[in-house]
PDB file of C-alpha atoms in Angstrom:
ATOM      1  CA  UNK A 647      -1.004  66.543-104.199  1.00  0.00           C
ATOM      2  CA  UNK A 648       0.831  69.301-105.918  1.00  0.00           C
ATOM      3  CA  UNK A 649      -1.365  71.764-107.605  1.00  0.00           C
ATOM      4  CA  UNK A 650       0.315  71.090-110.946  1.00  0.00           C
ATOM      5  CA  UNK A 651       2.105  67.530-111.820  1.00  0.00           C
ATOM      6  CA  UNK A 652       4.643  67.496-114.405  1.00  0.00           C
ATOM      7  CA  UNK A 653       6.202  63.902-115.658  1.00  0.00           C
ATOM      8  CA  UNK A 654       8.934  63.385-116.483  1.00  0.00           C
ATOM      9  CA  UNK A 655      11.272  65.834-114.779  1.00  0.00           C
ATOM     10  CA  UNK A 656      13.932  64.877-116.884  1.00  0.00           C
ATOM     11  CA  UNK A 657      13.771  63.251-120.285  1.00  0.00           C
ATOM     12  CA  UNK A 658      16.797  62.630-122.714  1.00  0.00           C
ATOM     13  CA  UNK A 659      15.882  61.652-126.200  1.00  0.00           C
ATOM     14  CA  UNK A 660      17.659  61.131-129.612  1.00  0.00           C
ATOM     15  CA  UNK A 661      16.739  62.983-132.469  1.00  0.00           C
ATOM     16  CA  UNK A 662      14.310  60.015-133.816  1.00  0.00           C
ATOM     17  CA  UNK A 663      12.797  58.911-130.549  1.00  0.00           C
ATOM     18  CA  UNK A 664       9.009  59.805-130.147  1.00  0.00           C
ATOM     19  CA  UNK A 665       8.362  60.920-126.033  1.00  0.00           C
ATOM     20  CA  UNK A 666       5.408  62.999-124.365  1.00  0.00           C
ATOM     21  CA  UNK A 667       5.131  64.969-121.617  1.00  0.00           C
ATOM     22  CA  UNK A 668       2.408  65.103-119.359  1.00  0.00           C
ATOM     23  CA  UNK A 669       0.526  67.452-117.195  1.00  0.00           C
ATOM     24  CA  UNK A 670      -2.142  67.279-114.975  1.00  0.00           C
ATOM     25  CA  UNK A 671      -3.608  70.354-112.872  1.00  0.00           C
ATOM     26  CA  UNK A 672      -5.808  69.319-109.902  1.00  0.00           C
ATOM     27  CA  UNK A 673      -7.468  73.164-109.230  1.00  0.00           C
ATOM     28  CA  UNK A 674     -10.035  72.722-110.998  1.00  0.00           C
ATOM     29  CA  UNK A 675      -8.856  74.795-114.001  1.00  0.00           C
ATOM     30  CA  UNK A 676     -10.522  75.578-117.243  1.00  0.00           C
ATOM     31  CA  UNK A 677      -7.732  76.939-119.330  1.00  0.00           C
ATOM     32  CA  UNK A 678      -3.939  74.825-119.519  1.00  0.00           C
ATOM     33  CA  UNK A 679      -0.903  76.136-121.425  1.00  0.00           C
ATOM     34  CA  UNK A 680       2.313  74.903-122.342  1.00  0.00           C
ATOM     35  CA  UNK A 681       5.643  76.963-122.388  1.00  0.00           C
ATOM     36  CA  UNK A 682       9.165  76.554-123.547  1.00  0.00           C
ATOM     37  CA  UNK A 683      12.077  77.967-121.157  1.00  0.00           C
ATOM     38  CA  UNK A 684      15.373  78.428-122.787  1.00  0.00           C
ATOM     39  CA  UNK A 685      18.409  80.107-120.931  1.00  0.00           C
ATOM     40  CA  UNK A 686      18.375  84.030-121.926  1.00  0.00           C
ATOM     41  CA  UNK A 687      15.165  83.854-123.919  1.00  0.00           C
ATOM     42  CA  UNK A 688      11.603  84.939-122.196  1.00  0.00           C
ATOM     43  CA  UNK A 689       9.297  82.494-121.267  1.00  0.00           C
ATOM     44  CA  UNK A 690       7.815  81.550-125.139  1.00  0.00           C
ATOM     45  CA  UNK A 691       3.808  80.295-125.327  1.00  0.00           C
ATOM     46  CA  UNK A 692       3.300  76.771-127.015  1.00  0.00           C
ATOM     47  CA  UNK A 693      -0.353  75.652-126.584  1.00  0.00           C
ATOM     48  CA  UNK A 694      -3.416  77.410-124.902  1.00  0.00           C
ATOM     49  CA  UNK A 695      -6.135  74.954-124.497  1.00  0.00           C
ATOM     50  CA  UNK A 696      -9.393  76.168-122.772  1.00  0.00           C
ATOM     51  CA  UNK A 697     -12.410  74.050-121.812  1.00  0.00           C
ATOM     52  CA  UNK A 698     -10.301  71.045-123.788  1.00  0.00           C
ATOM     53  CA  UNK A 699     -10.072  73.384-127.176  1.00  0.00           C
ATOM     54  CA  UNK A 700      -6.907  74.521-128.567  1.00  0.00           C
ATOM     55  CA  UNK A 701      -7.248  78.207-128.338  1.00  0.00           C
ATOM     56  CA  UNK A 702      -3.566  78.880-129.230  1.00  0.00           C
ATOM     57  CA  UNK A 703      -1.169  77.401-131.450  1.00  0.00           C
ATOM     58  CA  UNK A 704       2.136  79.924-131.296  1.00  0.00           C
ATOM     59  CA  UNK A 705       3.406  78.797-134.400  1.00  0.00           C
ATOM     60  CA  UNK A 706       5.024  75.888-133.054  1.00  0.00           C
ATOM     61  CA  UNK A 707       6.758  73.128-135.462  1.00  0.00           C
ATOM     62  CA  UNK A 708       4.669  70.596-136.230  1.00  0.00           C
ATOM     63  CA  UNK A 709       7.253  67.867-134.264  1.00  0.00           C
ATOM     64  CA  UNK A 710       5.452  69.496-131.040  1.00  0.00           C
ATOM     65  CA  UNK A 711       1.965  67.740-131.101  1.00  0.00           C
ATOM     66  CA  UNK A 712       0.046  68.679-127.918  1.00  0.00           C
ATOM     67  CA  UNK A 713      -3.082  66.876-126.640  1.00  0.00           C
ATOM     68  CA  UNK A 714      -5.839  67.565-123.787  1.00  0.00           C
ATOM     69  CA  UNK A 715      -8.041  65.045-123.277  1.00  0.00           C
ATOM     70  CA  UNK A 716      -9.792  66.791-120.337  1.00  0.00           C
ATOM     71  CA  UNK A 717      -9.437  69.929-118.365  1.00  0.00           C
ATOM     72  CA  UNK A 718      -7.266  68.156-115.886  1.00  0.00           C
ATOM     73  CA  UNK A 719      -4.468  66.531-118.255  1.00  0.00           C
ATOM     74  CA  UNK A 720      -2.713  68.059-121.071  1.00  0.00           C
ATOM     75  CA  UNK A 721       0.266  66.030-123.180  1.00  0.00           C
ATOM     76  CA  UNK A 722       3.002  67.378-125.593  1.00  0.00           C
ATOM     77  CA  UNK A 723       3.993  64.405-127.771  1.00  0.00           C
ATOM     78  CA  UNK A 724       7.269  64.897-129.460  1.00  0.00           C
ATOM     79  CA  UNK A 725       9.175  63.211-132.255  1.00  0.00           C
ATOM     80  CA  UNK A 726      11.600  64.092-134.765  1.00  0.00           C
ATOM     81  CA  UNK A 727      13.345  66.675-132.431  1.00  0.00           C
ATOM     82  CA  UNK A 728      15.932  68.811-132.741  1.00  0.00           C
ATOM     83  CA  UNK A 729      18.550  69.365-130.519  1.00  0.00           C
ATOM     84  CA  UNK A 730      17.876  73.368-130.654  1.00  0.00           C
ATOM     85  CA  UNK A 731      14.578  72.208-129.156  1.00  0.00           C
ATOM     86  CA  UNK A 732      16.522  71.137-125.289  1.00  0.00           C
ATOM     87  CA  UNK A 733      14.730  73.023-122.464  1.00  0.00           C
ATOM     88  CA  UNK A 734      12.598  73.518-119.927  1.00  0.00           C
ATOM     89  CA  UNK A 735       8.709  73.098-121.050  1.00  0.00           C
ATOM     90  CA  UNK A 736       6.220  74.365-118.284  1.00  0.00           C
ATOM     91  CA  UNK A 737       2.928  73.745-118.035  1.00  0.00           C
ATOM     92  CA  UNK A 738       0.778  76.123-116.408  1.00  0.00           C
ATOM     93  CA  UNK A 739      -3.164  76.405-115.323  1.00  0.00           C
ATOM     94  CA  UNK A 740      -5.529  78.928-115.016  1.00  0.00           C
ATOM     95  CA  UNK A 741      -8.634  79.520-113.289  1.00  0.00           C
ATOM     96  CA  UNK A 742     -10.603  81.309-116.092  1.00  0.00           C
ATOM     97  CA  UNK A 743     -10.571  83.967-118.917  1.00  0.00           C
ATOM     98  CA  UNK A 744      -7.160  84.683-119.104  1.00  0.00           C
ATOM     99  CA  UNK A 745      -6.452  86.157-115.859  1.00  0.00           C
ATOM    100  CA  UNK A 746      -2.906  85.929-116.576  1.00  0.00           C
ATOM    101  CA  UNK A 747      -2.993  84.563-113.441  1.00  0.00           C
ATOM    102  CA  UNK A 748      -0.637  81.254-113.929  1.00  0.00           C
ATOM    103  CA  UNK A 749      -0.043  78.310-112.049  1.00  0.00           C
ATOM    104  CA  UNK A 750       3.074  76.633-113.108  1.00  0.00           C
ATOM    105  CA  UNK A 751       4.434  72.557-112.808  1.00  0.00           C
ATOM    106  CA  UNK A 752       7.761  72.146-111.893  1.00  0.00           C
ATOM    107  CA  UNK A 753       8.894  72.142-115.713  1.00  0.00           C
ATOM    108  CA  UNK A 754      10.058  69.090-117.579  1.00  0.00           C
ATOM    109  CA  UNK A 755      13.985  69.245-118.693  1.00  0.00           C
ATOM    110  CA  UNK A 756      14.658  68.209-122.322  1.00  0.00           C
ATOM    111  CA  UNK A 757      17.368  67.268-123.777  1.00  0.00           C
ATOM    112  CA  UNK A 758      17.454  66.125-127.528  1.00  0.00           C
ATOM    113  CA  UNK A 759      21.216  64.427-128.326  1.00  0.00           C
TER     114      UNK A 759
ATOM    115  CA  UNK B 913      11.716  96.300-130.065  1.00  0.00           C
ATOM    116  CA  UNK B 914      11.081  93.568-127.514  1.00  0.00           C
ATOM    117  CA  UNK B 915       7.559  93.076-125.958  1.00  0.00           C
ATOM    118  CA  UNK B 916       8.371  93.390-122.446  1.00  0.00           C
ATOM    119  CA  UNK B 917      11.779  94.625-121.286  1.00  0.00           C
ATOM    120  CA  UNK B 918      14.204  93.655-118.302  1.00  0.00           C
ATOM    121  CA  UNK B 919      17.294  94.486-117.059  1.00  0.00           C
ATOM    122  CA  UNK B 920      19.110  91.049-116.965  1.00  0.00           C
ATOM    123  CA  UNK B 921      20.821  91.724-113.898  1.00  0.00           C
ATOM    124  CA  UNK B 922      22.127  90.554-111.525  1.00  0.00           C
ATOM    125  CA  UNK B 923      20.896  93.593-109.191  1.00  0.00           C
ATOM    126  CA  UNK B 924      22.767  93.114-106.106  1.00  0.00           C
ATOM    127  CA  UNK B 925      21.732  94.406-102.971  1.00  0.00           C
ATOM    128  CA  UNK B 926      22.600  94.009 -99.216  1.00  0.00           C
ATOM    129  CA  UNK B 927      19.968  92.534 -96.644  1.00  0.00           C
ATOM    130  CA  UNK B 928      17.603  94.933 -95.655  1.00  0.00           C
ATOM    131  CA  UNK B 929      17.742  97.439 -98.155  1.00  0.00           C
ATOM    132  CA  UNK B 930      15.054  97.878-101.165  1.00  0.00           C
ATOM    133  CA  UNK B 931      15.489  96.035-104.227  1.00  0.00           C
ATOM    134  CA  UNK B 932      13.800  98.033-107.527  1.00  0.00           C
ATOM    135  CA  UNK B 933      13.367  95.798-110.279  1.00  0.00           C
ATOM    136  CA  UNK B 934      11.998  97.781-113.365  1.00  0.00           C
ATOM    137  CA  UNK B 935      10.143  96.486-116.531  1.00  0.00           C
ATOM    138  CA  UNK B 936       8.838  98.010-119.777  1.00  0.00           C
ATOM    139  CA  UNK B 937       6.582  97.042-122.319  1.00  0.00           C
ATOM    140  CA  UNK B 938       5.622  98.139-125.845  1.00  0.00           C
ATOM    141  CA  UNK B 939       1.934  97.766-126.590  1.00  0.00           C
ATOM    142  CA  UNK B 940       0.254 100.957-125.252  1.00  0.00           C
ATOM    143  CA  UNK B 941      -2.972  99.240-124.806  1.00  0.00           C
ATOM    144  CA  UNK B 942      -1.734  96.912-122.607  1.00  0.00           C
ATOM    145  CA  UNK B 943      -4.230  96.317-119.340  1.00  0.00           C
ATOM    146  CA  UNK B 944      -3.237  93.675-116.528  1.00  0.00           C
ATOM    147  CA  UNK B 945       0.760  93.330-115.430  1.00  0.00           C
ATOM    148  CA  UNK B 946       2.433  90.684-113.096  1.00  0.00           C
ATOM    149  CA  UNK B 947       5.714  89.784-111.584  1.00  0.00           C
ATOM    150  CA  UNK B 948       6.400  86.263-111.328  1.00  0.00           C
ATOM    151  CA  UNK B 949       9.442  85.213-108.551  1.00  0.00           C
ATOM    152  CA  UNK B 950      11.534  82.329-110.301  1.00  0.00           C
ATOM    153  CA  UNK B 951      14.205  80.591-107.594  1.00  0.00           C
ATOM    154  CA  UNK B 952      16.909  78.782-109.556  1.00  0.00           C
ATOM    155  CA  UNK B 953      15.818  75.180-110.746  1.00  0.00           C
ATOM    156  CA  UNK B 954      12.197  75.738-110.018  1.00  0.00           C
ATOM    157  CA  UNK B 955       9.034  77.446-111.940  1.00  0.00           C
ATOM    158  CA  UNK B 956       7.557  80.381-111.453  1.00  0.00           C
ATOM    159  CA  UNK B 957       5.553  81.498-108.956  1.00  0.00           C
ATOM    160  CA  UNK B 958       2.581  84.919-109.477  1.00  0.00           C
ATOM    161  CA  UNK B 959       3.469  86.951-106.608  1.00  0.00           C
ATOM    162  CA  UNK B 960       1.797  90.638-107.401  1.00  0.00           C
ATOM    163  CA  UNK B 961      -0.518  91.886-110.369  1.00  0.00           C
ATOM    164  CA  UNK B 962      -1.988  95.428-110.448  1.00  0.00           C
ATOM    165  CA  UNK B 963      -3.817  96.827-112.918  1.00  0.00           C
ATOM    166  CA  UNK B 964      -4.399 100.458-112.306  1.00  0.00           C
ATOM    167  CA  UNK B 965      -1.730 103.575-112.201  1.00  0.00           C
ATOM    168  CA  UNK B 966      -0.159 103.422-109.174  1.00  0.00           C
ATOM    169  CA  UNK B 967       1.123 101.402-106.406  1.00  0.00           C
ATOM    170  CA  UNK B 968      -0.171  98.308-105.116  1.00  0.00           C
ATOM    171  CA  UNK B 969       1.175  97.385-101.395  1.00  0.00           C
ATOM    172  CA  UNK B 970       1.432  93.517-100.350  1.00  0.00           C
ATOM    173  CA  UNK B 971       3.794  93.005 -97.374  1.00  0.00           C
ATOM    174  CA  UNK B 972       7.415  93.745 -98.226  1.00  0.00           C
ATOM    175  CA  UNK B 973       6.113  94.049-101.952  1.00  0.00           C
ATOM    176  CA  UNK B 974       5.114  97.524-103.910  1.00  0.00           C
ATOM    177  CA  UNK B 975       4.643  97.043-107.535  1.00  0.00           C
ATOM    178  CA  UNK B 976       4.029 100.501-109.520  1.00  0.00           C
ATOM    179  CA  UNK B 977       2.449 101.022-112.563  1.00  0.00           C
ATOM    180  CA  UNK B 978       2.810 104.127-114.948  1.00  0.00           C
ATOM    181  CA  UNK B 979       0.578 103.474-118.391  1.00  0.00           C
ATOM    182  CA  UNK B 980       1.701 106.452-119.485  1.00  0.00           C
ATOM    183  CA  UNK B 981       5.568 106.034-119.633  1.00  0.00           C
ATOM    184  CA  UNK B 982       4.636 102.275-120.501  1.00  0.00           C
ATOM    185  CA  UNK B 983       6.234 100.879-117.261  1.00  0.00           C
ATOM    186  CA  UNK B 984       6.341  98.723-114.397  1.00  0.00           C
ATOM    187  CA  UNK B 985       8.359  98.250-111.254  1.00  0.00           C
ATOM    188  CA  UNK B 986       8.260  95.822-107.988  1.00  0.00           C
ATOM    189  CA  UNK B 987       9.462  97.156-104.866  1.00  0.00           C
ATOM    190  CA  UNK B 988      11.320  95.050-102.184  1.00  0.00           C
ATOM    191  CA  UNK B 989      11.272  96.381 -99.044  1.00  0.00           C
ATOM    192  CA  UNK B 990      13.718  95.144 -96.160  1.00  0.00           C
ATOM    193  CA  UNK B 991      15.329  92.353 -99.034  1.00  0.00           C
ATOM    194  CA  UNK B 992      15.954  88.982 -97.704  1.00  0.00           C
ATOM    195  CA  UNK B 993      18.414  86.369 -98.832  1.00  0.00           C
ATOM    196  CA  UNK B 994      15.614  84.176 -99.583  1.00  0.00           C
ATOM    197  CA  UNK B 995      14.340  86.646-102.105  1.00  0.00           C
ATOM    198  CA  UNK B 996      17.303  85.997-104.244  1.00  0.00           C
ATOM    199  CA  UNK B 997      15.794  84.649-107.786  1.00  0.00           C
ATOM    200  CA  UNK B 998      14.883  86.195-110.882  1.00  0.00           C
ATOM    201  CA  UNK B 999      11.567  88.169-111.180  1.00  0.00           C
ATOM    202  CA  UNK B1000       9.565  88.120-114.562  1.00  0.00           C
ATOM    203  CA  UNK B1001       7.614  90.594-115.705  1.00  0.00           C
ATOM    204  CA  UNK B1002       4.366  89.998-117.656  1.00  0.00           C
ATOM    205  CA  UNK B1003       2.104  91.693-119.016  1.00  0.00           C
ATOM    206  CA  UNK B1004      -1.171  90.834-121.271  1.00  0.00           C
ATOM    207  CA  UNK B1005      -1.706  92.384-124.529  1.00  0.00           C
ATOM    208  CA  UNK B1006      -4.065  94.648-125.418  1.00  0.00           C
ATOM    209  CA  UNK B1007      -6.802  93.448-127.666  1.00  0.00           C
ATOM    210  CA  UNK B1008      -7.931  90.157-128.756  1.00  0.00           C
ATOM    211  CA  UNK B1009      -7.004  86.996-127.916  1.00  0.00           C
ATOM    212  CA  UNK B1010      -5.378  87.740-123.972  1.00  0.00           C
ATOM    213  CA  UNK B1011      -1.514  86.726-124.671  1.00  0.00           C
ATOM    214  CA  UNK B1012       0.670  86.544-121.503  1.00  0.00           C
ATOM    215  CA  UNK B1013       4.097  87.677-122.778  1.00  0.00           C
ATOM    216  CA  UNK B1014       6.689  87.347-120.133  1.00  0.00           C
ATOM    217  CA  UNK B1015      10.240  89.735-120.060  1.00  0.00           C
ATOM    218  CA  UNK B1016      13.521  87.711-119.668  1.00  0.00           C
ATOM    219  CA  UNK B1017      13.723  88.193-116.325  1.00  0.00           C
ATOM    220  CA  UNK B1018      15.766  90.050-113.915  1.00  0.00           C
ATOM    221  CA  UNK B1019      18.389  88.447-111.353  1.00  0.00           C
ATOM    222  CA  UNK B1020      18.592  89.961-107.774  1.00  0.00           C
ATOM    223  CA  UNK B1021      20.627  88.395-105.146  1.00  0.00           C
ATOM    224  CA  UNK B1022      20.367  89.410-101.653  1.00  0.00           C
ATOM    225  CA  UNK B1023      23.464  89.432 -99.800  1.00  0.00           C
ATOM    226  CA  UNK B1024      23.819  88.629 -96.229  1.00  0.00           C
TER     227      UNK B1024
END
């Protein structure tokens, strides 16, 4: 198995839908983030979640609702989207204490119609 | 003023030459700095971190670090088509909570 699983790759959704993404890291990792990935923006933090607690909420609309059940999973529900809101979202792992050592999925593609 | 700072690109190069790909960042007490490789479609991958003045040699790889003028460069020695992709810069904050904050990214294509 892949280090880090994302599911879906792709996911299209209308502007009322609810979806989630999930993640799941099997390295053992403490720490999991998620990232948005637009075209000529950086790479912008989400969610931080270490040992299962949110460590990091980048000011993220509240239609973004992420979840991390264990140190191996980590969801980002989502409903009520806008279509500004179509990217890529990575999630990444991390050893421990912010290394800034990353391990990224493969990056679910969003698109919100 | 952005965080961390890239030339966009694309840098073009031939095979076998060096490839300099240079980065900048704005918080002076910054500590730790990366590159990330990105090939198009897929995520990105850590391939260098250095954390003194300096360089730090791994392979065809060199990445350079001068605190004082506040930047950062990767070295690509003997450039490959394969290493066509765009390379990230990142860098983590100084103080508190340990942000990652990633640069746009630079293109390079390698040309046969």
């Amino acid at each position: 198995e892949t280090g880090v699983t994302q599911t879906p790759r792709h996911l299209v959704m209308g502007m009322t839908n609810k979806k989630s993404l999930k993640c799941e890291q099997h390295l053992g990792h403490n720490a999991m983030y998620w990232y948005k990935q637009s075209a000529k923006k950086p790479l912008e933090l989400m969610f931080v979640y270490n040992f299962k607690e949110q460590t990091e909420n980048n000011s993220v609309p509240s239609r973004f609702s992420p979840e991390c059940p264990n140190s191996s999973h980590l969801f980002l529900h989502l409903h009520t989207l806008q279509p500004e809101d179509s990217a890529l979202y990575l999630c990444a792992s991390e050893g421990q204490g912010y290394t800034g050592e990353l391990f990224f999925g493969e990056g679910s593609r969003l698109t919100v119609l | 003023q952005k965080e961390v700072e890239q030339n966009s690109g694309p840098l073009s190069v031939p095979e076998g030459a060096i490839a300099s790909l240079n980065c900048t960042y704005s918080d002076r007490g910054s500590q730790s700095f990366f590159w990330y490789r990105q090939y198009s479609g897929k995520s990105p991958e850590l391939i260098m971190s250095i954390y003194s003045n300096g360089d730090k040699e791994d392979g065809r790889f060199t990445a350079q670090l001068n605190k004082a003028s506040q930047y950062v460069s990767l070295l690509i020695r003997d450039s490959q088509p394969s290493d066509s992709a765009t390379y990230l810069c990142a860098v983590i904050k100084g103080t508190g909570f340990q942000k990652l904050v990633f640069g746009t990214g630079t293109r390079l294509l390698v040309s046969p």
